[in-house]
Amino acid sequence: MNRQTSETYYSEAKEVILGGVNSPSRAYKGVGGGTPVFMETGSGAYLKDVDGNTYIDYLAAYGPIITGHAHPHITEAIQQAAADAVLLGTPTKYENTFAAMLQEAIPSLERVRFVNSGTEAVMTTIRVARAYTGRNKIIKFAGCYHGHSDLVLVAAGSGPSTTGNPDSAGVTKNIASEVITVPFNDTHALKEALDHFGEETAAVMVEPIVGNFGMVEPEPGFLEEVNDLAHAAGSLVIYDEVITAFRFMYGGAQNMLGVTPDLTAMGKIIGGGLPIGAYGGRRDIMEEVSPMGPAYQAGTMAGNPASIRSGIACLEVLQGNGIYEKMDLLGQRLQEGIEQAAADYQIPAHVQRVCGALTVYFGVDSVKNFADAESSDTAMFASFFHQMLDKGVHLAPSKFEAWFLTTEHTEKEIDQTIEAVREVFENGLSTA
Ligand code: PMP
């Protein structure tokens, strides 16, 4: 596959854009490097690159593009928003409509606010939880990604009864001393952390179904225990549903699992591909936020009509009959195809899937927490990624990411993908 034009653009990019990319994983760091493909257009389940190659896409822009690329209903909404004025700096009726749609789908969102990214949404839920509880610390789970604000770029200390260490240069030790990180699915560790720091803890933050070290479900009772332990300590529970909201059903993972947080952060899918974040939750907690309360949050672009109308259009598409059932069935077909190929060619591949989102790990039998995911084989994944790319299947360039199906994937794309997997497995994966 010729990708000469991508090579040229990447060389040029590195002369003007730091590192040549505007988000680090796009530089293929997780798959041993290489030249990132410069994509030009997307349509349904497909992407076309600047050299004219086409790919079946499972990146879905890291999740938001659940209705496929350039979905006509969303495109029309964005065009109309552009024609009507892209930014007004005033309230619009569309924000009311969209907030009501979110609240109807996710009843715990008694009050909502729109921001511009998942990072902002998460960052603000933490501020609100601190304002409400008058406490400083947060507890989070290892490997869950919550955006790039300081408080969530903190790695675990040396155990549940210690605070963390900066996970990025520029995050101060003071900030890291406000954060405790424990393993996902480990209620003992959470209990130990709360025994130690409970009285200082404003909130426990969790991805209810993890999407950031592959697709990892909570074990039965885990999220109930998170709620019980946090609340017993007087702490709030924040769900980061930036990936999961509207991914598995029309609603949040919280609806699917039947557990309710105090606050929820969202993003990705709810913008239909335009920049967005939203957060919300219990009304008495949300009333901490300005202009009603003392916790400040603002935004020039917050609630902009283009993102909001794109989001409304996306949710309208997702209200269609059988949408999620279809993604689930196709996800199952893909999973079974990959598992069969792995068995036939004796490749140690392990698939974890929730509805239309799945992860293929190599060299591990089961992934329950970040340590399991980390121990999966990076070199094999990198070899798999690059070979799949050369066969026209576009995956996320990291062993920790999920493959996302869209409403536009059909049996045809799934079967072609399985065929590509079979060819790659037959050829073999390099382990070095
Ligand atoms: N939370 C989760 C669970 C995420 O997956 C991400 C992004 N991958 C974020 C927060 C940050 O969202 P954004 O990139 O829109 O800032």
Short mmCIF file of C-alpha atoms and ligand atoms in Angstrom, two decimals, residues 117-119 122 145-147 207 212 240 242-243 268, ligand 1:
data_model
loop_
_atom_site.label_atom_id
_atom_site.label_comp_id
_atom_site.label_asym_id
_atom_site.label_seq_id
_atom_site.Cartn_x
_atom_site.Cartn_y
_atom_site.Cartn_z
CA SER A 117 -14.29 18.46 25.92
CA GLY A 118 -14.25 15.41 28.11
CA THR A 119 -11.23 16.85 29.88
CA VAL A 122 -14.13 15.71 34.27
CA TYR A 145 -8.00 7.91 31.63
CA HIS A 146 -9.86 11.04 32.57
CA GLY A 147 -8.38 13.63 30.20
CA GLU A 207 -15.13 4.74 34.35
CA ASN A 212 -9.01 3.04 28.41
CA ASP A 240 -16.55 9.32 33.77
CA VAL A 242 -16.93 10.19 28.27
CA ILE A 243 -16.51 6.95 26.32
CA LYS A 268 -17.32 12.16 22.59
N1 PMP B 1 -12.48 10.54 29.99
C1 PMP B 1 -12.40 9.42 29.27
C2 PMP B 1 -12.96 8.16 29.83
C3 PMP B 1 -11.81 9.44 28.01
O1 PMP B 1 -11.70 8.31 27.31
C4 PMP B 1 -11.32 10.67 27.49
C5 PMP B 1 -10.67 10.77 26.12
N2 PMP B 1 -10.19 9.63 25.57
C6 PMP B 1 -11.45 11.81 28.28
C7 PMP B 1 -12.03 11.72 29.52
C8 PMP B 1 -10.97 13.14 27.78
O2 PMP B 1 -11.81 13.61 26.77
P1 PMP B 1 -11.31 14.69 25.71
O3 PMP B 1 -10.26 14.02 24.89
O4 PMP B 1 -12.54 15.07 24.94
O5 PMP B 1 -10.77 15.85 26.48
#
